[in-house]
């Protein structure tokens, strides 16, 4: 109950009650423009606002992103989709999950085997909540309910145990690490060393548009520089988290994260600026990937091609009127802040 808290509550309440309005569409399109201009081609969209899935689906198509859209309890395998869009369902977060809701999710998944997503063990109070209600962790709840498999996507996974990590690895599930978001929120970071030891498929997320994918990459690289980490090819491991590890999720949309003959043309082109120099590429040594990861950024993104179509060219979004979206966004945000103060 602080001025900041009251303002944030009003803004989040607005999102949850305006999902089907033109204003919400403006917010989504603005966010997606920021993603593609960072060089992001694929997103897993979960948790934007109540009843927002159809708008998110449509906006991803309009921009040209490849997306997995969370339809929550509205998931229906007969919903029409495009080659670039997949849909999935949701396991309620710890504070909302009940035995009844768990059974509903089990029935939904048994009928159609969809992707299932959840924000998993993000905080210590969520761990305490699930343990109080189910006597075990969220990962174990999913495993016991036959909901932990290769189509499970778990965000954050900060309060996981060694047993949880082993279960995730054995199930070939995917985890999403959003390092900037969770560290700035004082929640911590998933235990990356143990995740890698169990060969868990890790991908990188931003969580919110104000968190840059390039900063997230550098944050994970820095974390892996800790002396406690075993010797690994940090550049290659982190780059895979940002690219090819997402193939598990988006393979049905043609994404592989690789540039090779026959692969879908999903390519981010960055400018060769002085910040990247010197670039050395020899048979016995290369610093190219290191320099790109350490010095690259959204300002260097020149072009983004998704599924063979230029979504960004010369730094400008090609699929929608970027200037119009930004103008509408700024007007809307200014109005929302004024109204929230009333």
PDB file of C-alpha atoms in Angstrom, residues 1-270:
ATOM      1  CA  UNK A   1       0.000   0.000   0.000  1.00  0.00           C
ATOM      2  CA  UNK A   2       2.485   2.594  -1.261  1.00  0.00           C
ATOM      3  CA  UNK A   3       2.082   5.223  -4.002  1.00  0.00           C
ATOM      4  CA  UNK A   4       4.181   3.056  -6.324  1.00  0.00           C
ATOM      5  CA  UNK A   5       2.256  -0.084  -5.396  1.00  0.00           C
ATOM      6  CA  UNK A   6      -1.126   1.558  -5.986  1.00  0.00           C
ATOM      7  CA  UNK A   7       0.020   2.889  -9.347  1.00  0.00           C
ATOM      8  CA  UNK A   8       1.313  -0.522 -10.417  1.00  0.00           C
ATOM      9  CA  UNK A   9      -1.904  -2.236  -9.309  1.00  0.00           C
ATOM     10  CA  UNK A  10      -4.029   0.141 -11.370  1.00  0.00           C
ATOM     11  CA  UNK A  11      -1.858  -0.430 -14.422  1.00  0.00           C
ATOM     12  CA  UNK A  12      -1.942  -4.229 -14.072  1.00  0.00           C
ATOM     13  CA  UNK A  13      -5.696  -4.131 -13.460  1.00  0.00           C
ATOM     14  CA  UNK A  14      -6.001  -2.175 -16.696  1.00  0.00           C
ATOM     15  CA  UNK A  15      -4.142  -4.884 -18.601  1.00  0.00           C
ATOM     16  CA  UNK A  16      -6.339  -7.623 -17.157  1.00  0.00           C
ATOM     17  CA  UNK A  17      -9.571  -5.827 -18.107  1.00  0.00           C
ATOM     18  CA  UNK A  18      -8.672  -4.398 -21.525  1.00  0.00           C
ATOM     19  CA  UNK A  19      -7.200  -7.382 -23.357  1.00  0.00           C
ATOM     20  CA  UNK A  20      -9.711  -7.167 -26.206  1.00  0.00           C
ATOM     21  CA  UNK A  21      -9.402  -3.431 -26.819  1.00  0.00           C
ATOM     22  CA  UNK A  22      -7.439  -1.570 -29.528  1.00  0.00           C
ATOM     23  CA  UNK A  23      -5.312  -0.069 -26.753  1.00  0.00           C
ATOM     24  CA  UNK A  24      -4.095  -3.478 -25.615  1.00  0.00           C
ATOM     25  CA  UNK A  25      -3.261  -4.374 -29.212  1.00  0.00           C
ATOM     26  CA  UNK A  26      -1.105  -1.235 -29.335  1.00  0.00           C
ATOM     27  CA  UNK A  27       0.777  -2.332 -26.208  1.00  0.00           C
ATOM     28  CA  UNK A  28       1.419  -5.783 -27.660  1.00  0.00           C
ATOM     29  CA  UNK A  29       2.534  -4.512 -31.067  1.00  0.00           C
ATOM     30  CA  UNK A  30       4.901  -2.053 -29.411  1.00  0.00           C
ATOM     31  CA  UNK A  31       6.424  -4.863 -27.332  1.00  0.00           C
ATOM     32  CA  UNK A  32       6.816  -7.081 -30.382  1.00  0.00           C
ATOM     33  CA  UNK A  33       8.503  -4.273 -32.329  1.00  0.00           C
ATOM     34  CA  UNK A  34      11.052  -4.018 -29.511  1.00  0.00           C
ATOM     35  CA  UNK A  35      11.643  -7.774 -29.668  1.00  0.00           C
ATOM     36  CA  UNK A  36      12.312  -7.945 -33.394  1.00  0.00           C
ATOM     37  CA  UNK A  37      14.558  -4.879 -33.302  1.00  0.00           C
ATOM     38  CA  UNK A  38      16.701  -6.724 -30.735  1.00  0.00           C
ATOM     39  CA  UNK A  39      17.018  -9.564 -33.245  1.00  0.00           C
ATOM     40  CA  UNK A  40      14.512 -11.882 -31.542  1.00  0.00           C
ATOM     41  CA  UNK A  41      12.741 -14.197 -33.993  1.00  0.00           C
ATOM     42  CA  UNK A  42      10.913 -16.593 -31.631  1.00  0.00           C
ATOM     43  CA  UNK A  43       8.955 -15.994 -28.435  1.00  0.00           C
ATOM     44  CA  UNK A  44       7.076 -18.075 -25.889  1.00  0.00           C
ATOM     45  CA  UNK A  45       4.159 -15.859 -24.914  1.00  0.00           C
ATOM     46  CA  UNK A  46       2.713 -16.615 -21.493  1.00  0.00           C
ATOM     47  CA  UNK A  47       1.259 -14.370 -18.815  1.00  0.00           C
ATOM     48  CA  UNK A  48       0.667 -11.047 -20.568  1.00  0.00           C
ATOM     49  CA  UNK A  49      -2.873 -10.442 -19.278  1.00  0.00           C
ATOM     50  CA  UNK A  50      -6.111 -12.293 -18.625  1.00  0.00           C
ATOM     51  CA  UNK A  51      -7.893 -13.508 -21.792  1.00  0.00           C
ATOM     52  CA  UNK A  52      -5.237 -11.996 -24.050  1.00  0.00           C
ATOM     53  CA  UNK A  53      -4.233 -15.104 -26.006  1.00  0.00           C
ATOM     54  CA  UNK A  54      -6.151 -14.367 -29.215  1.00  0.00           C
ATOM     55  CA  UNK A  55      -4.715 -10.837 -29.397  1.00  0.00           C
ATOM     56  CA  UNK A  56      -1.179 -12.110 -28.762  1.00  0.00           C
ATOM     57  CA  UNK A  57      -1.670 -14.761 -31.444  1.00  0.00           C
ATOM     58  CA  UNK A  58      -2.885 -12.207 -33.993  1.00  0.00           C
ATOM     59  CA  UNK A  59      -0.160  -9.665 -33.189  1.00  0.00           C
ATOM     60  CA  UNK A  60       2.618 -12.254 -33.483  1.00  0.00           C
ATOM     61  CA  UNK A  61       1.279 -13.139 -36.930  1.00  0.00           C
ATOM     62  CA  UNK A  62       1.036  -9.487 -37.925  1.00  0.00           C
ATOM     63  CA  UNK A  63       4.605  -8.693 -36.882  1.00  0.00           C
ATOM     64  CA  UNK A  64       5.980 -11.938 -38.316  1.00  0.00           C
ATOM     65  CA  UNK A  65       7.342 -13.574 -35.166  1.00  0.00           C
ATOM     66  CA  UNK A  66       7.453 -17.304 -34.606  1.00  0.00           C
ATOM     67  CA  UNK A  67       5.534 -17.823 -31.385  1.00  0.00           C
ATOM     68  CA  UNK A  68       4.216 -20.382 -28.943  1.00  0.00           C
ATOM     69  CA  UNK A  69       1.124 -18.753 -27.429  1.00  0.00           C
ATOM     70  CA  UNK A  70      -0.231 -19.896 -24.068  1.00  0.00           C
ATOM     71  CA  UNK A  71      -4.011 -20.355 -24.293  1.00  0.00           C
ATOM     72  CA  UNK A  72      -4.349 -21.351 -20.631  1.00  0.00           C
ATOM     73  CA  UNK A  73      -7.657 -23.134 -19.929  1.00  0.00           C
ATOM     74  CA  UNK A  74      -8.998 -21.916 -23.296  1.00  0.00           C
ATOM     75  CA  UNK A  75      -6.650 -24.265 -25.142  1.00  0.00           C
ATOM     76  CA  UNK A  76      -8.391 -26.059 -27.980  1.00  0.00           C
ATOM     77  CA  UNK A  77      -6.391 -28.147 -30.463  1.00  0.00           C
ATOM     78  CA  UNK A  78      -8.865 -27.204 -33.209  1.00  0.00           C
ATOM     79  CA  UNK A  79      -7.993 -23.477 -33.013  1.00  0.00           C
ATOM     80  CA  UNK A  80      -6.655 -22.476 -36.451  1.00  0.00           C
ATOM     81  CA  UNK A  81      -2.945 -21.653 -36.429  1.00  0.00           C
ATOM     82  CA  UNK A  82      -0.346 -20.587 -38.970  1.00  0.00           C
ATOM     83  CA  UNK A  83       2.922 -22.311 -39.812  1.00  0.00           C
ATOM     84  CA  UNK A  84       4.751 -19.801 -37.615  1.00  0.00           C
ATOM     85  CA  UNK A  85       2.463 -20.109 -34.567  1.00  0.00           C
ATOM     86  CA  UNK A  86       1.932 -22.934 -32.071  1.00  0.00           C
ATOM     87  CA  UNK A  87      -0.407 -22.931 -29.094  1.00  0.00           C
ATOM     88  CA  UNK A  88      -0.248 -24.534 -25.669  1.00  0.00           C
ATOM     89  CA  UNK A  89      -1.818 -24.682 -22.241  1.00  0.00           C
ATOM     90  CA  UNK A  90      -0.835 -23.708 -18.715  1.00  0.00           C
ATOM     91  CA  UNK A  91      -0.307 -25.179 -15.276  1.00  0.00           C
ATOM     92  CA  UNK A  92      -1.459 -22.543 -12.764  1.00  0.00           C
ATOM     93  CA  UNK A  93       1.304 -21.066 -10.641  1.00  0.00           C
ATOM     94  CA  UNK A  94       1.823 -22.329  -7.112  1.00  0.00           C
ATOM     95  CA  UNK A  95      -0.407 -19.770  -5.385  1.00  0.00           C
ATOM     96  CA  UNK A  96      -3.318 -20.626  -7.715  1.00  0.00           C
ATOM     97  CA  UNK A  97      -2.884 -24.371  -8.150  1.00  0.00           C
ATOM     98  CA  UNK A  98      -5.431 -26.648  -6.473  1.00  0.00           C
ATOM     99  CA  UNK A  99      -6.051 -30.402  -6.786  1.00  0.00           C
ATOM    100  CA  UNK A 100      -9.138 -29.621  -8.870  1.00  0.00           C
ATOM    101  CA  UNK A 101      -7.239 -27.398 -11.294  1.00  0.00           C
ATOM    102  CA  UNK A 102      -4.460 -29.972 -11.503  1.00  0.00           C
ATOM    103  CA  UNK A 103      -6.980 -32.608 -12.590  1.00  0.00           C
ATOM    104  CA  UNK A 104      -8.378 -30.243 -15.224  1.00  0.00           C
ATOM    105  CA  UNK A 105      -4.902 -29.712 -16.666  1.00  0.00           C
ATOM    106  CA  UNK A 106      -4.268 -33.463 -16.647  1.00  0.00           C
ATOM    107  CA  UNK A 107      -7.476 -34.067 -18.591  1.00  0.00           C
ATOM    108  CA  UNK A 108      -6.621 -31.346 -21.104  1.00  0.00           C
ATOM    109  CA  UNK A 109      -3.131 -32.728 -21.666  1.00  0.00           C
ATOM    110  CA  UNK A 110      -4.262 -36.345 -21.850  1.00  0.00           C
ATOM    111  CA  UNK A 111      -6.696 -35.460 -24.619  1.00  0.00           C
ATOM    112  CA  UNK A 112      -4.331 -33.540 -26.897  1.00  0.00           C
ATOM    113  CA  UNK A 113      -0.694 -33.617 -25.615  1.00  0.00           C
ATOM    114  CA  UNK A 114      -0.178 -29.848 -25.905  1.00  0.00           C
ATOM    115  CA  UNK A 115       2.756 -27.761 -24.825  1.00  0.00           C
ATOM    116  CA  UNK A 116       2.358 -26.953 -21.128  1.00  0.00           C
ATOM    117  CA  UNK A 117       3.920 -23.903 -19.497  1.00  0.00           C
ATOM    118  CA  UNK A 118       4.259 -22.596 -15.958  1.00  0.00           C
ATOM    119  CA  UNK A 119       6.286 -20.092 -13.963  1.00  0.00           C
ATOM    120  CA  UNK A 120       7.956 -22.655 -11.739  1.00  0.00           C
ATOM    121  CA  UNK A 121       9.385 -22.150  -8.233  1.00  0.00           C
ATOM    122  CA  UNK A 122      10.316 -18.551  -8.930  1.00  0.00           C
ATOM    123  CA  UNK A 123      10.379 -17.473  -5.261  1.00  0.00           C
ATOM    124  CA  UNK A 124      10.775 -18.990  -1.816  1.00  0.00           C
ATOM    125  CA  UNK A 125       7.169 -18.137  -0.922  1.00  0.00           C
ATOM    126  CA  UNK A 126       5.923 -20.029  -3.976  1.00  0.00           C
ATOM    127  CA  UNK A 127       7.973 -23.035  -2.884  1.00  0.00           C
ATOM    128  CA  UNK A 128       6.454 -22.800   0.603  1.00  0.00           C
ATOM    129  CA  UNK A 129       2.974 -22.487  -0.904  1.00  0.00           C
ATOM    130  CA  UNK A 130       3.220 -25.614  -3.066  1.00  0.00           C
ATOM    131  CA  UNK A 131       4.806 -27.628  -0.258  1.00  0.00           C
ATOM    132  CA  UNK A 132       2.017 -26.660   2.112  1.00  0.00           C
ATOM    133  CA  UNK A 133      -0.697 -27.672  -0.355  1.00  0.00           C
ATOM    134  CA  UNK A 134       0.880 -30.714  -2.033  1.00  0.00           C
ATOM    135  CA  UNK A 135       3.699 -31.740   0.298  1.00  0.00           C
ATOM    136  CA  UNK A 136       6.328 -31.534  -2.432  1.00  0.00           C
ATOM    137  CA  UNK A 137       7.792 -29.240  -5.093  1.00  0.00           C
ATOM    138  CA  UNK A 138       6.097 -28.060  -8.281  1.00  0.00           C
ATOM    139  CA  UNK A 139       8.413 -30.202 -10.392  1.00  0.00           C
ATOM    140  CA  UNK A 140       7.491 -33.309  -8.397  1.00  0.00           C
ATOM    141  CA  UNK A 141       3.796 -32.413  -8.636  1.00  0.00           C
ATOM    142  CA  UNK A 142       4.140 -32.267 -12.420  1.00  0.00           C
ATOM    143  CA  UNK A 143       6.096 -35.508 -12.543  1.00  0.00           C
ATOM    144  CA  UNK A 144       3.559 -37.341 -10.371  1.00  0.00           C
ATOM    145  CA  UNK A 145       0.727 -36.015 -12.544  1.00  0.00           C
ATOM    146  CA  UNK A 146       2.426 -37.117 -15.798  1.00  0.00           C
ATOM    147  CA  UNK A 147       2.792 -33.469 -16.853  1.00  0.00           C
ATOM    148  CA  UNK A 148       6.583 -33.363 -17.012  1.00  0.00           C
ATOM    149  CA  UNK A 149       7.842 -34.320 -20.464  1.00  0.00           C
ATOM    150  CA  UNK A 150       9.547 -33.011 -23.597  1.00  0.00           C
ATOM    151  CA  UNK A 151       6.651 -30.587 -24.178  1.00  0.00           C
ATOM    152  CA  UNK A 152       6.920 -28.978 -20.725  1.00  0.00           C
ATOM    153  CA  UNK A 153       8.360 -25.455 -20.447  1.00  0.00           C
ATOM    154  CA  UNK A 154       9.312 -24.215 -16.983  1.00  0.00           C
ATOM    155  CA  UNK A 155      10.153 -20.556 -16.449  1.00  0.00           C
ATOM    156  CA  UNK A 156      12.710 -19.464 -13.821  1.00  0.00           C
ATOM    157  CA  UNK A 157      13.177 -22.643 -11.688  1.00  0.00           C
ATOM    158  CA  UNK A 158      15.090 -20.800  -8.966  1.00  0.00           C
ATOM    159  CA  UNK A 159      14.003 -22.764  -5.881  1.00  0.00           C
ATOM    160  CA  UNK A 160      14.597 -26.218  -7.391  1.00  0.00           C
ATOM    161  CA  UNK A 161      16.417 -29.102  -5.712  1.00  0.00           C
ATOM    162  CA  UNK A 162      18.892 -31.597  -7.138  1.00  0.00           C
ATOM    163  CA  UNK A 163      16.012 -34.083  -7.346  1.00  0.00           C
ATOM    164  CA  UNK A 164      13.917 -31.571  -9.283  1.00  0.00           C
ATOM    165  CA  UNK A 165      16.733 -30.857 -11.731  1.00  0.00           C
ATOM    166  CA  UNK A 166      17.336 -34.562 -12.325  1.00  0.00           C
ATOM    167  CA  UNK A 167      13.621 -35.046 -13.025  1.00  0.00           C
ATOM    168  CA  UNK A 168      13.595 -32.139 -15.492  1.00  0.00           C
ATOM    169  CA  UNK A 169      16.614 -33.551 -17.297  1.00  0.00           C
ATOM    170  CA  UNK A 170      15.231 -37.090 -17.456  1.00  0.00           C
ATOM    171  CA  UNK A 171      11.934 -35.774 -18.833  1.00  0.00           C
ATOM    172  CA  UNK A 172      13.732 -33.740 -21.537  1.00  0.00           C
ATOM    173  CA  UNK A 173      11.739 -30.686 -20.484  1.00  0.00           C
ATOM    174  CA  UNK A 174      12.898 -27.156 -21.331  1.00  0.00           C
ATOM    175  CA  UNK A 175      13.645 -24.417 -18.806  1.00  0.00           C
ATOM    176  CA  UNK A 176      13.695 -20.686 -19.522  1.00  0.00           C
ATOM    177  CA  UNK A 177      16.232 -18.578 -17.646  1.00  0.00           C
ATOM    178  CA  UNK A 178      15.414 -14.848 -17.412  1.00  0.00           C
ATOM    179  CA  UNK A 179      18.525 -13.672 -15.548  1.00  0.00           C
ATOM    180  CA  UNK A 180      18.095  -9.899 -15.665  1.00  0.00           C
ATOM    181  CA  UNK A 181      14.466 -10.106 -14.562  1.00  0.00           C
ATOM    182  CA  UNK A 182      14.958 -12.480 -11.643  1.00  0.00           C
ATOM    183  CA  UNK A 183      18.192 -10.934 -10.384  1.00  0.00           C
ATOM    184  CA  UNK A 184      16.780  -7.413 -10.457  1.00  0.00           C
ATOM    185  CA  UNK A 185      13.692  -8.723  -8.699  1.00  0.00           C
ATOM    186  CA  UNK A 186      15.914 -10.110  -5.907  1.00  0.00           C
ATOM    187  CA  UNK A 187      14.703 -13.638  -6.657  1.00  0.00           C
ATOM    188  CA  UNK A 188      18.075 -15.046  -7.652  1.00  0.00           C
ATOM    189  CA  UNK A 189      19.040 -17.275 -10.556  1.00  0.00           C
ATOM    190  CA  UNK A 190      18.351 -20.870 -11.478  1.00  0.00           C
ATOM    191  CA  UNK A 191      21.198 -23.239 -10.515  1.00  0.00           C
ATOM    192  CA  UNK A 192      22.834 -23.260 -13.931  1.00  0.00           C
ATOM    193  CA  UNK A 193      25.762 -25.494 -13.021  1.00  0.00           C
ATOM    194  CA  UNK A 194      23.503 -28.322 -11.864  1.00  0.00           C
ATOM    195  CA  UNK A 195      21.167 -27.790 -14.809  1.00  0.00           C
ATOM    196  CA  UNK A 196      24.054 -28.172 -17.239  1.00  0.00           C
ATOM    197  CA  UNK A 197      25.360 -31.215 -15.353  1.00  0.00           C
ATOM    198  CA  UNK A 198      21.991 -32.910 -15.885  1.00  0.00           C
ATOM    199  CA  UNK A 199      21.957 -31.862 -19.557  1.00  0.00           C
ATOM    200  CA  UNK A 200      18.784 -29.804 -19.117  1.00  0.00           C
ATOM    201  CA  UNK A 201      17.745 -27.865 -22.218  1.00  0.00           C
ATOM    202  CA  UNK A 202      18.134 -24.209 -21.178  1.00  0.00           C
ATOM    203  CA  UNK A 203      16.879 -21.248 -23.175  1.00  0.00           C
ATOM    204  CA  UNK A 204      17.221 -17.520 -22.469  1.00  0.00           C
ATOM    205  CA  UNK A 205      14.250 -15.240 -21.869  1.00  0.00           C
ATOM    206  CA  UNK A 206      13.828 -11.517 -21.241  1.00  0.00           C
ATOM    207  CA  UNK A 207      10.556 -11.733 -19.247  1.00  0.00           C
ATOM    208  CA  UNK A 208       9.709  -8.087 -20.037  1.00  0.00           C
ATOM    209  CA  UNK A 209      10.511  -5.757 -22.924  1.00  0.00           C
ATOM    210  CA  UNK A 210      12.692  -3.525 -20.754  1.00  0.00           C
ATOM    211  CA  UNK A 211      15.093  -6.441 -20.303  1.00  0.00           C
ATOM    212  CA  UNK A 212      17.372  -6.704 -23.317  1.00  0.00           C
ATOM    213  CA  UNK A 213      18.213 -10.137 -24.765  1.00  0.00           C
ATOM    214  CA  UNK A 214      21.828  -9.035 -25.284  1.00  0.00           C
ATOM    215  CA  UNK A 215      22.146  -8.032 -21.633  1.00  0.00           C
ATOM    216  CA  UNK A 216      20.620 -11.377 -20.645  1.00  0.00           C
ATOM    217  CA  UNK A 217      23.211 -13.205 -22.734  1.00  0.00           C
ATOM    218  CA  UNK A 218      26.063 -11.284 -21.130  1.00  0.00           C
ATOM    219  CA  UNK A 219      24.619 -11.810 -17.663  1.00  0.00           C
ATOM    220  CA  UNK A 220      24.608 -15.596 -18.105  1.00  0.00           C
ATOM    221  CA  UNK A 221      28.098 -15.539 -19.592  1.00  0.00           C
ATOM    222  CA  UNK A 222      29.346 -13.573 -16.582  1.00  0.00           C
ATOM    223  CA  UNK A 223      27.647 -15.987 -14.184  1.00  0.00           C
ATOM    224  CA  UNK A 224      29.410 -18.898 -15.878  1.00  0.00           C
ATOM    225  CA  UNK A 225      32.737 -17.122 -15.375  1.00  0.00           C
ATOM    226  CA  UNK A 226      32.544 -17.978 -11.682  1.00  0.00           C
ATOM    227  CA  UNK A 227      35.529 -20.151 -10.647  1.00  0.00           C
ATOM    228  CA  UNK A 228      33.067 -22.684  -9.220  1.00  0.00           C
ATOM    229  CA  UNK A 229      31.880 -23.472 -12.742  1.00  0.00           C
ATOM    230  CA  UNK A 230      33.547 -26.426 -14.458  1.00  0.00           C
ATOM    231  CA  UNK A 231      35.506 -25.623 -17.620  1.00  0.00           C
ATOM    232  CA  UNK A 232      33.049 -25.218 -20.497  1.00  0.00           C
ATOM    233  CA  UNK A 233      32.970 -23.430 -23.830  1.00  0.00           C
ATOM    234  CA  UNK A 234      31.009 -20.518 -22.389  1.00  0.00           C
ATOM    235  CA  UNK A 235      30.502 -18.676 -25.663  1.00  0.00           C
ATOM    236  CA  UNK A 236      29.111 -21.736 -27.425  1.00  0.00           C
ATOM    237  CA  UNK A 237      26.918 -22.772 -24.474  1.00  0.00           C
ATOM    238  CA  UNK A 238      25.354 -19.340 -24.009  1.00  0.00           C
ATOM    239  CA  UNK A 239      24.933 -18.788 -27.749  1.00  0.00           C
ATOM    240  CA  UNK A 240      23.098 -22.116 -27.994  1.00  0.00           C
ATOM    241  CA  UNK A 241      20.776 -21.031 -25.170  1.00  0.00           C
ATOM    242  CA  UNK A 242      19.867 -17.966 -27.234  1.00  0.00           C
ATOM    243  CA  UNK A 243      19.497 -19.824 -30.525  1.00  0.00           C
ATOM    244  CA  UNK A 244      19.557 -23.550 -31.259  1.00  0.00           C
ATOM    245  CA  UNK A 245      18.234 -24.736 -27.870  1.00  0.00           C
ATOM    246  CA  UNK A 246      14.880 -23.209 -28.857  1.00  0.00           C
ATOM    247  CA  UNK A 247      14.655 -25.702 -31.722  1.00  0.00           C
ATOM    248  CA  UNK A 248      12.990 -28.125 -29.306  1.00  0.00           C
ATOM    249  CA  UNK A 249      10.082 -25.693 -28.945  1.00  0.00           C
ATOM    250  CA  UNK A 250       9.862 -24.318 -32.475  1.00  0.00           C
ATOM    251  CA  UNK A 251      10.859 -27.244 -34.689  1.00  0.00           C
ATOM    252  CA  UNK A 252       7.262 -27.609 -35.902  1.00  0.00           C
ATOM    253  CA  UNK A 253       7.476 -23.962 -36.985  1.00  0.00           C
ATOM    254  CA  UNK A 254      10.614 -24.694 -38.982  1.00  0.00           C
ATOM    255  CA  UNK A 255      13.071 -23.084 -36.560  1.00  0.00           C
ATOM    256  CA  UNK A 256      16.429 -24.755 -35.912  1.00  0.00           C
ATOM    257  CA  UNK A 257      18.669 -21.901 -34.750  1.00  0.00           C
ATOM    258  CA  UNK A 258      21.200 -23.004 -37.349  1.00  0.00           C
ATOM    259  CA  UNK A 259      22.257 -21.669 -40.728  1.00  0.00           C
ATOM    260  CA  UNK A 260      22.423 -24.681 -42.984  1.00  0.00           C
ATOM    261  CA  UNK A 261      21.075 -26.016 -46.257  1.00  0.00           C
ATOM    262  CA  UNK A 262      17.359 -26.726 -46.007  1.00  0.00           C
ATOM    263  CA  UNK A 263      16.849 -24.829 -42.748  1.00  0.00           C
ATOM    264  CA  UNK A 264      14.205 -22.150 -42.353  1.00  0.00           C
ATOM    265  CA  UNK A 265      15.603 -18.683 -43.134  1.00  0.00           C
ATOM    266  CA  UNK A 266      15.563 -17.224 -39.618  1.00  0.00           C
ATOM    267  CA  UNK A 267      18.567 -14.910 -39.670  1.00  0.00           C
ATOM    268  CA  UNK A 268      19.677 -11.893 -37.640  1.00  0.00           C
ATOM    269  CA  UNK A 269      22.235  -9.671 -39.385  1.00  0.00           C
ATOM    270  CA  UNK A 270      24.284  -7.267 -37.279  1.00  0.00           C
TER     271      UNK A 270
END
